C-alpha atoms as a PDB file:
ATOM      1  CA  MET A   1      17.204  11.393 -17.263  1.00  0.00           C
ATOM      2  CA  SER A   2      18.753   8.953 -19.700  1.00  0.00           C
ATOM      3  CA  LEU A   3      17.227   8.327 -23.133  1.00  0.00           C
ATOM      4  CA  THR A   4      15.663   5.086 -21.861  1.00  0.00           C
ATOM      5  CA  GLU A   5      14.134   6.876 -18.870  1.00  0.00           C
ATOM      6  CA  THR A   6      12.822   9.685 -21.060  1.00  0.00           C
ATOM      7  CA  ILE A   7      11.192   7.134 -23.368  1.00  0.00           C
ATOM      8  CA  THR A   8       9.684   5.344 -20.346  1.00  0.00           C
ATOM      9  CA  TYR A   9       8.190   8.616 -19.116  1.00  0.00           C
ATOM     10  CA  GLY A  10       6.783   9.325 -22.574  1.00  0.00           C
ATOM     11  CA  PHE A  11       5.145   5.907 -22.873  1.00  0.00           C
ATOM     12  CA  LEU A  12       3.628   6.151 -19.382  1.00  0.00           C
ATOM     13  CA  LYS A  13       2.233   9.606 -20.164  1.00  0.00           C
ATOM     14  CA  LEU A  14       0.760   8.227 -23.375  1.00  0.00           C
ATOM     15  CA  PHE A  15      -0.938   5.357 -21.535  1.00  0.00           C
ATOM     16  CA  SER A  16      -2.107   7.788 -18.867  1.00  0.00           C
ATOM     17  CA  LYS A  17      -3.850   9.920 -21.495  1.00  0.00           C
ATOM     18  CA  LEU A  18      -5.343   6.836 -23.144  1.00  0.00           C
ATOM     19  CA  PHE A  19      -6.716   5.428 -19.887  1.00  0.00           C
ATOM     20  CA  ARG A  20      -8.292   8.766 -19.035  1.00  0.00           C
ATOM     21  CA  VAL A  21     -10.156   8.840 -22.350  1.00  0.00           C
ATOM     22  CA  ILE A  22     -11.667   5.349 -22.285  1.00  0.00           C
ATOM     23  CA  SER A  23     -14.596   4.390 -20.068  1.00  0.00           C
ATOM     24  CA  HIS A  24     -14.410   2.912 -16.592  1.00  0.00           C
ATOM     25  CA  GLU A  25     -15.667  -0.416 -17.973  1.00  0.00           C
ATOM     26  CA  MET A  26     -12.919  -0.492 -20.606  1.00  0.00           C
ATOM     27  CA  ARG A  27     -10.254   0.311 -18.016  1.00  0.00           C
ATOM     28  CA  ASN A  28     -11.493  -2.564 -15.867  1.00  0.00           C
ATOM     29  CA  LYS A  29     -11.465  -4.957 -18.813  1.00  0.00           C
ATOM     30  CA  PHE A  30      -7.978  -3.848 -19.818  1.00  0.00           C
ATOM     31  CA  GLY A  31      -6.650  -4.224 -16.262  1.00  0.00           C
ATOM     32  CA  ASP A  32      -8.271  -7.631 -15.964  1.00  0.00           C
ATOM     33  CA  ALA A  33      -6.670  -8.765 -19.223  1.00  0.00           C
ATOM     34  CA  LEU A  34      -3.280  -7.498 -18.062  1.00  0.00           C
ATOM     35  CA  GLY A  35      -3.706  -9.426 -14.825  1.00  0.00           C
ATOM     36  CA  ILE A  36      -4.451 -12.687 -16.642  1.00  0.00           C
ATOM     37  CA  PHE A  37      -1.507 -12.078 -18.984  1.00  0.00           C
ATOM     38  CA  ALA A  38       0.874 -11.443 -16.077  1.00  0.00           C
ATOM     39  CA  TRP A  39      -0.437 -14.512 -14.242  1.00  0.00           C
ATOM     40  CA  LYS A  40       0.306 -16.740 -17.239  1.00  0.00           C
ATOM     41  CA  TRP A  41       3.388 -15.183 -18.785  1.00  0.00           C
ATOM     42  CA  ILE A  42       5.250 -13.126 -16.149  1.00  0.00           C
ATOM     43  CA  PRO A  43       5.979 -15.609 -13.338  1.00  0.00           C
ATOM     44  CA  LYS A  44       8.504 -13.418 -11.513  1.00  0.00           C
ATOM     45  CA  ARG A  45       8.132 -14.018  -7.745  1.00  0.00           C
ATOM     46  CA  GLN A  46       5.065 -16.175  -8.319  1.00  0.00           C
ATOM     47  CA  ASP A  47       6.610 -18.995  -6.281  1.00  0.00           C
ATOM     48  CA  GLU A  48       7.434 -16.547  -3.499  1.00  0.00           C
ATOM     49  CA  ALA A  49       3.871 -15.244  -3.477  1.00  0.00           C
ATOM     50  CA  LEU A  50       2.415 -18.743  -3.316  1.00  0.00           C
ATOM     51  CA  LYS A  51       4.746 -19.628  -0.462  1.00  0.00           C
ATOM     52  CA  ASN A  52       3.541 -16.561   1.443  1.00  0.00           C
ATOM     53  CA  ILE A  53      -0.112 -17.425   0.831  1.00  0.00           C
ATOM     54  CA  ARG A  54       0.470 -20.978   2.079  1.00  0.00           C
ATOM     55  CA  ILE A  55       2.007 -19.616   5.275  1.00  0.00           C
ATOM     56  CA  ALA A  56      -0.891 -17.223   5.837  1.00  0.00           C
ATOM     57  CA  PHE A  57      -3.655 -19.713   5.000  1.00  0.00           C
ATOM     58  CA  PRO A  58      -2.450 -23.266   5.767  1.00  0.00           C
ATOM     59  CA  GLU A  59      -6.037 -24.389   6.215  1.00  0.00           C
ATOM     60  CA  LYS A  60      -6.922 -23.589   2.600  1.00  0.00           C
ATOM     61  CA  SER A  61      -6.442 -25.959  -0.324  1.00  0.00           C
ATOM     62  CA  GLU A  62      -3.822 -25.505  -3.032  1.00  0.00           C
ATOM     63  CA  ALA A  63      -6.624 -24.621  -5.437  1.00  0.00           C
ATOM     64  CA  ASP A  64      -7.663 -21.838  -3.042  1.00  0.00           C
ATOM     65  CA  HIS A  65      -4.069 -20.593  -2.840  1.00  0.00           C
ATOM     66  CA  LEU A  66      -3.837 -20.415  -6.629  1.00  0.00           C
ATOM     67  CA  ASP A  67      -7.184 -18.649  -6.845  1.00  0.00           C
ATOM     68  CA  ILE A  68      -6.078 -16.023  -4.308  1.00  0.00           C
ATOM     69  CA  LEU A  69      -2.916 -15.352  -6.293  1.00  0.00           C
ATOM     70  CA  LYS A  70      -4.668 -15.233  -9.659  1.00  0.00           C
ATOM     71  CA  ASN A  71      -7.170 -12.688  -8.363  1.00  0.00           C
ATOM     72  CA  CYS A  72      -4.311 -10.763  -6.775  1.00  0.00           C
ATOM     73  CA  TYR A  73      -2.728 -10.313 -10.217  1.00  0.00           C
ATOM     74  CA  ARG A  74      -6.023  -9.100 -11.616  1.00  0.00           C
ATOM     75  CA  LEU A  75      -6.716  -6.620  -8.828  1.00  0.00           C
ATOM     76  CA  PHE A  76      -3.306  -4.999  -8.824  1.00  0.00           C
ATOM     77  CA  MET A  77      -3.192  -4.667 -12.591  1.00  0.00           C
ATOM     78  CA  LYS A  78      -6.577  -2.939 -12.385  1.00  0.00           C
ATOM     79  CA  ASN A  79      -5.110  -0.713  -9.663  1.00  0.00           C
ATOM     80  CA  ALA A  80      -2.171   0.148 -11.930  1.00  0.00           C
ATOM     81  CA  VAL A  81      -4.480   1.137 -14.805  1.00  0.00           C
ATOM     82  CA  GLN A  82      -6.624   3.145 -12.405  1.00  0.00           C
ATOM     83  CA  PHE A  83      -3.540   4.920 -11.036  1.00  0.00           C
ATOM     84  CA  LEU A  84      -2.371   5.877 -14.527  1.00  0.00           C
ATOM     85  CA  ALA A  85      -5.866   7.197 -15.280  1.00  0.00           C
ATOM     86  CA  PHE A  86      -5.817   9.661 -12.362  1.00  0.00           C
ATOM     87  CA  PRO A  87      -7.599  12.027 -11.920  1.00  0.00           C
ATOM     88  CA  LYS A  88     -10.395  10.821 -14.240  1.00  0.00           C
ATOM     89  CA  SER A  89     -10.650   7.348 -12.677  1.00  0.00           C
ATOM     90  CA  PHE A  90     -10.728   8.781  -9.149  1.00  0.00           C
ATOM     91  CA  GLN A  91     -13.679  11.008 -10.017  1.00  0.00           C
ATOM     92  CA  GLU A  92     -15.704   7.961 -11.084  1.00  0.00           C
ATOM     93  CA  ILE A  93     -15.272   6.015  -7.843  1.00  0.00           C
ATOM     94  CA  THR A  94     -17.753   5.730  -4.987  1.00  0.00           C
ATOM     95  CA  PHE A  95     -16.273   5.703  -1.486  1.00  0.00           C
ATOM     96  CA  THR A  96     -17.820   4.534   1.742  1.00  0.00           C
ATOM     97  CA  VAL A  97     -15.857   5.864   4.685  1.00  0.00           C
ATOM     98  CA  GLU A  98     -15.724   4.494   8.216  1.00  0.00           C
ATOM     99  CA  GLY A  99     -13.885   6.288  10.996  1.00  0.00           C
ATOM    100  CA  ARG A 100     -13.219   9.694   9.461  1.00  0.00           C
ATOM    101  CA  GLU A 101     -14.024  11.269  12.828  1.00  0.00           C
ATOM    102  CA  ILE A 102     -11.107   9.298  14.329  1.00  0.00           C
ATOM    103  CA  LEU A 103      -8.684  10.967  11.932  1.00  0.00           C
ATOM    104  CA  ASP A 104     -10.234  14.379  12.559  1.00  0.00           C
ATOM    105  CA  ARG A 105      -9.828  13.955  16.326  1.00  0.00           C
ATOM    106  CA  ALA A 106      -6.224  12.888  15.865  1.00  0.00           C
ATOM    107  CA  ILE A 107      -5.465  15.988  13.797  1.00  0.00           C
ATOM    108  CA  ALA A 108      -7.162  18.173  16.394  1.00  0.00           C
ATOM    109  CA  MET A 109      -4.621  16.971  18.982  1.00  0.00           C
ATOM    110  CA  ASP A 110      -2.157  19.220  17.111  1.00  0.00           C
ATOM    111  CA  LYS A 111       0.811  16.848  17.390  1.00  0.00           C
ATOM    112  CA  GLY A 112       0.780  15.500  13.857  1.00  0.00           C
ATOM    113  CA  VAL A 113      -0.561  12.107  12.811  1.00  0.00           C
ATOM    114  CA  ILE A 114       1.239   8.889  11.889  1.00  0.00           C
ATOM    115  CA  PHE A 115      -0.949   7.232   9.259  1.00  0.00           C
ATOM    116  CA  ILE A 116      -0.001   3.597   8.718  1.00  0.00           C
ATOM    117  CA  THR A 117      -1.199   1.288   5.974  1.00  0.00           C
ATOM    118  CA  GLY A 118       0.051  -1.746   4.071  1.00  0.00           C
ATOM    119  CA  HIS A 119       0.431  -2.946   0.499  1.00  0.00           C
ATOM    120  CA  CYS A 120      -3.192  -3.965   0.397  1.00  0.00           C
ATOM    121  CA  GLY A 121      -6.349  -2.948  -1.397  1.00  0.00           C
ATOM    122  CA  ALA A 122      -5.940   0.398  -3.173  1.00  0.00           C
ATOM    123  CA  TRP A 123      -3.462   2.418  -1.138  1.00  0.00           C
ATOM    124  CA  GLU A 124      -2.990   4.939  -3.968  1.00  0.00           C
ATOM    125  CA  LEU A 125      -6.728   5.652  -3.896  1.00  0.00           C
ATOM    126  CA  LEU A 126      -6.564   6.048  -0.134  1.00  0.00           C
ATOM    127  CA  ILE A 127      -3.829   8.672  -0.482  1.00  0.00           C
ATOM    128  CA  ALA A 128      -5.755  10.441  -3.243  1.00  0.00           C
ATOM    129  CA  TRP A 129      -8.885  10.524  -1.071  1.00  0.00           C
ATOM    130  CA  LEU A 130      -6.929  12.105   1.791  1.00  0.00           C
ATOM    131  CA  GLY A 131      -5.493  14.782  -0.486  1.00  0.00           C
ATOM    132  CA  THR A 132      -8.815  15.500  -2.168  1.00  0.00           C
ATOM    133  CA  ASN A 133     -10.451  16.020   1.214  1.00  0.00           C
ATOM    134  CA  GLY A 134      -7.869  18.568   2.284  1.00  0.00           C
ATOM    135  CA  TYR A 135      -5.794  16.494   4.675  1.00  0.00           C
ATOM    136  CA  PRO A 136      -2.144  17.664   4.826  1.00  0.00           C
ATOM    137  CA  PHE A 137      -0.628  14.315   3.848  1.00  0.00           C
ATOM    138  CA  GLU A 138       3.051  13.572   3.207  1.00  0.00           C
ATOM    139  CA  GLY A 139       3.894   9.953   2.445  1.00  0.00           C
ATOM    140  CA  VAL A 140       7.231   8.161   2.492  1.00  0.00           C
ATOM    141  CA  ALA A 141       7.735   6.152  -0.709  1.00  0.00           C
ATOM    142  CA  ALA A 142      10.603   4.321  -2.379  1.00  0.00           C
ATOM    143  CA  GLU A 143      12.017   5.994  -5.469  1.00  0.00           C
ATOM    144  CA  GLN A 144      11.720   4.034  -8.715  1.00  0.00           C
ATOM    145  CA  SER A 145      15.056   2.991 -10.187  1.00  0.00           C
ATOM    146  CA  ASN A 146      13.853   4.295 -13.549  1.00  0.00           C
ATOM    147  CA  LEU A 147      13.724   8.080 -13.207  1.00  0.00           C
ATOM    148  CA  GLY A 148      11.085   8.359 -15.923  1.00  0.00           C
ATOM    149  CA  ALA A 149       8.718   6.075 -14.028  1.00  0.00           C
ATOM    150  CA  ASP A 150       9.572   7.853 -10.781  1.00  0.00           C
ATOM    151  CA  LYS A 151       8.665  11.242 -12.280  1.00  0.00           C
ATOM    152  CA  LEU A 152       5.316   9.947 -13.579  1.00  0.00           C
ATOM    153  CA  PHE A 153       4.420   8.286 -10.268  1.00  0.00           C
ATOM    154  CA  ARG A 154       5.247  11.472  -8.385  1.00  0.00           C
ATOM    155  CA  GLU A 155       3.107  13.573 -10.729  1.00  0.00           C
ATOM    156  CA  GLN A 156       0.125  11.235 -10.373  1.00  0.00           C
ATOM    157  CA  ARG A 157       0.306  11.429  -6.575  1.00  0.00           C
ATOM    158  CA  GLU A 158       0.982  15.140  -6.297  1.00  0.00           C
ATOM    159  CA  TYR A 159      -2.033  15.990  -8.471  1.00  0.00           C
ATOM    160  CA  PHE A 160      -4.077  15.436  -5.306  1.00  0.00           C
ATOM    161  CA  LYS A 161      -1.955  17.899  -3.287  1.00  0.00           C
ATOM    162  CA  VAL A 162      -0.086  15.234  -1.364  1.00  0.00           C
ATOM    163  CA  LYS A 163       3.682  15.274  -0.970  1.00  0.00           C
ATOM    164  CA  GLN A 164       5.933  12.296  -1.672  1.00  0.00           C
ATOM    165  CA  ILE A 165       8.947  11.957   0.620  1.00  0.00           C
ATOM    166  CA  PRO A 166      11.765   9.774  -0.786  1.00  0.00           C
ATOM    167  CA  ARG A 167      12.537   6.818   1.476  1.00  0.00           C
ATOM    168  CA  SER A 168      16.207   7.868   1.447  1.00  0.00           C
ATOM    169  CA  THR A 169      15.325  11.151   3.215  1.00  0.00           C
ATOM    170  CA  PRO A 170      17.095  11.579   6.594  1.00  0.00           C
ATOM    171  CA  ILE A 171      14.937  10.784   9.619  1.00  0.00           C
ATOM    172  CA  ASP A 172      15.175  14.288  11.095  1.00  0.00           C
ATOM    173  CA  ILE A 173      13.729  15.762   7.899  1.00  0.00           C
ATOM    174  CA  ILE A 174      10.904  13.192   7.810  1.00  0.00           C
ATOM    175  CA  MET A 175      10.159  14.148  11.421  1.00  0.00           C
ATOM    176  CA  GLU A 176       9.449  17.710  10.276  1.00  0.00           C
ATOM    177  CA  THR A 177       6.155  16.479   8.824  1.00  0.00           C
ATOM    178  CA  LEU A 178       4.973  15.680  12.344  1.00  0.00           C
ATOM    179  CA  THR A 179       6.430  18.782  13.985  1.00  0.00           C
ATOM    180  CA  SER A 180       4.551  20.766  11.312  1.00  0.00           C
ATOM    181  CA  LYS A 181       1.326  19.092  12.548  1.00  0.00           C
ATOM    182  CA  LYS A 182       0.795  17.218   9.264  1.00  0.00           C
ATOM    183  CA  ILE A 183      -0.004  13.579   8.463  1.00  0.00           C
ATOM    184  CA  LEU A 184       2.989  11.316   7.902  1.00  0.00           C
ATOM    185  CA  GLY A 185       2.050   8.335   5.738  1.00  0.00           C
ATOM    186  CA  LEU A 186       3.983   5.084   6.172  1.00  0.00           C
ATOM    187  CA  VAL A 187       3.478   1.789   4.320  1.00  0.00           C
ATOM    188  CA  SER A 188       5.038  -0.471   6.928  1.00  0.00           C
ATOM    189  CA  ASP A 189       4.626  -4.116   5.984  1.00  0.00           C
ATOM    190  CA  GLN A 190       7.814  -5.118   4.159  1.00  0.00           C
ATOM    191  CA  ASP A 191      10.754  -7.069   5.548  1.00  0.00           C
ATOM    192  CA  ALA A 192      12.967  -4.632   7.472  1.00  0.00           C
ATOM    193  CA  GLY A 193      16.038  -6.853   7.842  1.00  0.00           C
ATOM    194  CA  PRO A 194      18.339  -6.383  10.827  1.00  0.00           C
ATOM    195  CA  LYS A 195      17.031  -2.860  11.488  1.00  0.00           C
ATOM    196  CA  GLY A 196      13.486  -4.069  12.048  1.00  0.00           C
ATOM    197  CA  ILE A 197      11.730  -5.601  15.014  1.00  0.00           C
ATOM    198  CA  PHE A 198      10.307  -9.115  14.939  1.00  0.00           C
ATOM    199  CA  VAL A 199       6.583  -9.449  15.535  1.00  0.00           C
ATOM    200  CA  SER A 200       4.057 -12.137  14.669  1.00  0.00           C
ATOM    201  CA  PHE A 201       2.486 -11.994  11.211  1.00  0.00           C
ATOM    202  CA  PHE A 202       0.160 -14.920  10.545  1.00  0.00           C
ATOM    203  CA  GLY A 203       1.828 -16.784  13.385  1.00  0.00           C
ATOM    204  CA  LYS A 204       5.369 -16.450  12.052  1.00  0.00           C
ATOM    205  CA  ASP A 205       8.066 -13.972  13.099  1.00  0.00           C
ATOM    206  CA  ALA A 206       8.480 -11.166  10.567  1.00  0.00           C
ATOM    207  CA  SER A 207      11.005  -8.328  10.675  1.00  0.00           C
ATOM    208  CA  THR A 208       8.935  -5.141  10.578  1.00  0.00           C
ATOM    209  CA  PRO A 209       9.858  -1.426  10.333  1.00  0.00           C
ATOM    210  CA  LYS A 210      10.190   0.291  13.712  1.00  0.00           C
ATOM    211  CA  GLY A 211       9.643   3.761  12.253  1.00  0.00           C
ATOM    212  CA  PRO A 212       5.968   4.253  13.171  1.00  0.00           C
ATOM    213  CA  ALA A 213       6.559   3.306  16.806  1.00  0.00           C
ATOM    214  CA  VAL A 214       9.754   5.347  17.094  1.00  0.00           C
ATOM    215  CA  PHE A 215       8.135   8.437  15.582  1.00  0.00           C
ATOM    216  CA  HIS A 216       5.195   8.104  17.964  1.00  0.00           C
ATOM    217  CA  LEU A 217       7.381   7.730  21.053  1.00  0.00           C
ATOM    218  CA  LYS A 218       9.495  10.737  20.052  1.00  0.00           C
ATOM    219  CA  THR A 219       6.652  13.113  19.150  1.00  0.00           C
ATOM    220  CA  GLY A 220       3.468  11.869  20.789  1.00  0.00           C
ATOM    221  CA  ALA A 221       1.765  11.979  17.370  1.00  0.00           C
ATOM    222  CA  ALA A 222      -1.429   9.947  17.134  1.00  0.00           C
ATOM    223  CA  LEU A 223      -1.224   6.487  15.567  1.00  0.00           C
ATOM    224  CA  ILE A 224      -3.819   5.768  12.876  1.00  0.00           C
ATOM    225  CA  PHE A 225      -4.295   2.684  10.695  1.00  0.00           C
ATOM    226  CA  GLY A 226      -6.111   3.155   7.394  1.00  0.00           C
ATOM    227  CA  THR A 227      -7.071   0.971   4.442  1.00  0.00           C
ATOM    228  CA  ALA A 228      -9.107   1.134   1.230  1.00  0.00           C
ATOM    229  CA  PHE A 229     -10.516  -2.124  -0.160  1.00  0.00           C
ATOM    230  CA  TYR A 230     -12.464  -2.853  -3.316  1.00  0.00           C
ATOM    231  CA  GLU A 231     -16.012  -3.970  -2.591  1.00  0.00           C
ATOM    232  CA  GLY A 232     -17.399  -4.297  -6.110  1.00  0.00           C
ATOM    233  CA  ARG A 233     -19.228  -2.077  -8.616  1.00  0.00           C
ATOM    234  CA  ASN A 234     -16.502   0.577  -8.519  1.00  0.00           C
ATOM    235  CA  THR A 235     -16.996   1.054  -4.785  1.00  0.00           C
ATOM    236  CA  PHE A 236     -14.166   1.189  -2.267  1.00  0.00           C
ATOM    237  CA  HIS A 237     -14.501   1.061   1.492  1.00  0.00           C
ATOM    238  CA  ILE A 238     -12.107   3.240   3.471  1.00  0.00           C
ATOM    239  CA  GLN A 239     -11.661   2.276   7.093  1.00  0.00           C
ATOM    240  CA  ILE A 240      -9.762   4.449   9.569  1.00  0.00           C
ATOM    241  CA  ARG A 241      -8.976   3.103  13.022  1.00  0.00           C
ATOM    242  CA  GLU A 242      -6.999   4.197  16.047  1.00  0.00           C
ATOM    243  CA  ILE A 243      -4.042   1.997  16.958  1.00  0.00           C
ATOM    244  CA  LYS A 244      -4.294   0.994  20.612  1.00  0.00           C
ATOM    245  CA  PRO A 245      -1.269  -1.050  21.710  1.00  0.00           C
ATOM    246  CA  GLU A 246      -1.344  -2.950  24.991  1.00  0.00           C
ATOM    247  CA  THR A 247       1.736  -1.039  26.164  1.00  0.00           C
ATOM    248  CA  ASN A 248       3.439   2.071  24.809  1.00  0.00           C
ATOM    249  CA  ASP A 249       6.657   0.504  23.532  1.00  0.00           C
ATOM    250  CA  VAL A 250       8.103  -0.301  20.112  1.00  0.00           C
ATOM    251  CA  THR A 251       7.202  -3.994  20.134  1.00  0.00           C
ATOM    252  CA  ALA A 252       3.608  -3.545  21.303  1.00  0.00           C
ATOM    253  CA  ILE A 253       2.923  -0.669  18.900  1.00  0.00           C
ATOM    254  CA  THR A 254       4.347  -2.567  15.934  1.00  0.00           C
ATOM    255  CA  GLN A 255       2.520  -5.777  16.792  1.00  0.00           C
ATOM    256  CA  SER A 256      -0.727  -3.861  17.196  1.00  0.00           C
ATOM    257  CA  PHE A 257      -0.850  -2.451  13.664  1.00  0.00           C
ATOM    258  CA  ILE A 258       0.456  -5.684  12.130  1.00  0.00           C
ATOM    259  CA  TYR A 259      -2.431  -7.557  13.767  1.00  0.00           C
ATOM    260  CA  MET A 260      -4.811  -4.961  12.320  1.00  0.00           C
ATOM    261  CA  LEU A 261      -3.331  -5.498   8.868  1.00  0.00           C
ATOM    262  CA  GLN A 262      -3.565  -9.264   9.291  1.00  0.00           C
ATOM    263  CA  GLU A 263      -7.244  -8.933  10.163  1.00  0.00           C
ATOM    264  CA  LYS A 264      -7.926  -7.048   6.919  1.00  0.00           C
ATOM    265  CA  ILE A 265      -5.937  -9.529   4.824  1.00  0.00           C
ATOM    266  CA  LYS A 266      -8.026 -12.388   6.196  1.00  0.00           C
ATOM    267  CA  GLN A 267     -11.097 -10.451   5.128  1.00  0.00           C
ATOM    268  CA  TYR A 268      -9.714  -9.656   1.641  1.00  0.00           C
ATOM    269  CA  PRO A 269      -7.000 -12.262   0.888  1.00  0.00           C
ATOM    270  CA  SER A 270      -6.751 -11.470  -2.826  1.00  0.00           C
ATOM    271  CA  GLN A 271      -6.237  -7.773  -2.121  1.00  0.00           C
ATOM    272  CA  TYR A 272      -2.844  -8.125  -0.474  1.00  0.00           C
ATOM    273  CA  PHE A 273       0.392  -7.740  -2.436  1.00  0.00           C
ATOM    274  CA  TRP A 274       1.866 -11.179  -1.750  1.00  0.00           C
ATOM    275  CA  PHE A 275       5.018 -10.743  -3.825  1.00  0.00           C
ATOM    276  CA  HIS A 276       7.230  -9.200  -1.141  1.00  0.00           C
ATOM    277  CA  ARG A 277       9.666 -11.489   0.664  1.00  0.00           C
ATOM    278  CA  ARG A 278       7.822 -10.801   3.904  1.00  0.00           C
ATOM    279  CA  TRP A 279       9.500 -13.530   5.961  1.00  0.00           C
ATOM    280  CA  LYS A 280      12.942 -13.122   4.381  1.00  0.00           C
ATOM    281  CA  SER A 281      14.710 -12.381   7.665  1.00  0.00           C
ATOM    282  CA  SER A 282      14.840 -14.682  10.648  1.00  0.00           C
ATOM    283  CA  ARG A 283      15.846 -14.192  14.270  1.00  0.00           C
ATOM    284  CA  LYS A 284      18.497 -16.877  13.879  1.00  0.00           C
ATOM    285  CA  ARG A 285      20.018 -15.251  10.815  1.00  0.00           C
ATOM    286  CA  GLU A 286      19.994 -11.776  12.313  1.00  0.00           C
ATOM    287  CA  SER A 287      21.659 -12.963  15.507  1.00  0.00           C
ATOM    288  CA  LYS A 288      24.776 -14.257  13.712  1.00  0.00           C
END
């Protein structure tokens, strides 16, 4: 690592130790304050996020759109503080779980499991819960450009006995997770450019990763959709559902889990990470 990256790692470790020492209430207050600060003083991609919210909720007022985004800042800053405070913060959380038997049945099929989620709620908590409960989880994640931050993020995740697979890993190696009868975790809700498949997301075409559908068709691994959303008073609700596409093809499979994600976003609009350029690609542009 470079000197800058080493310093970054050191600062993140320092904050991690600090957040583990203070109380849950103090962590929440600190995360909330960070969220308000970012909302007011770090406007990067704020316009993009508002544009996305307007597309998703055209029936809502501009005041509602701003309120969704403001609360989004607050939630994800709290998530960041909570993540740095692992494992202490995780031990203080109450989980309600719906559909665990669905995941257990999928694992019992002995073909591996494709576990899909989105950038919504508390996906890091969801992964930690899976690892803590003994599920053999290996998740694909983008590497951080700063190697110090990347090292810290990896350590926080691997504390819970889950494996992080770099997104740059060749497909045949990623496939080994399924052939080894493990759970392959995929966060599949970002723009996928020309390599993706267009499906409807809030009524507008969105290029979406084909990976989950392709892996399923190649291996027969079960398709599972899982989320973890904040419900108040340090309680998170984990929901696990089977993905049941109308037909067993790439388009139908992809559209099926995107509709499931859309349903959850409508339920918890402030708990979606609106800052991605979700509708960046268009059919017209990709056809040129």
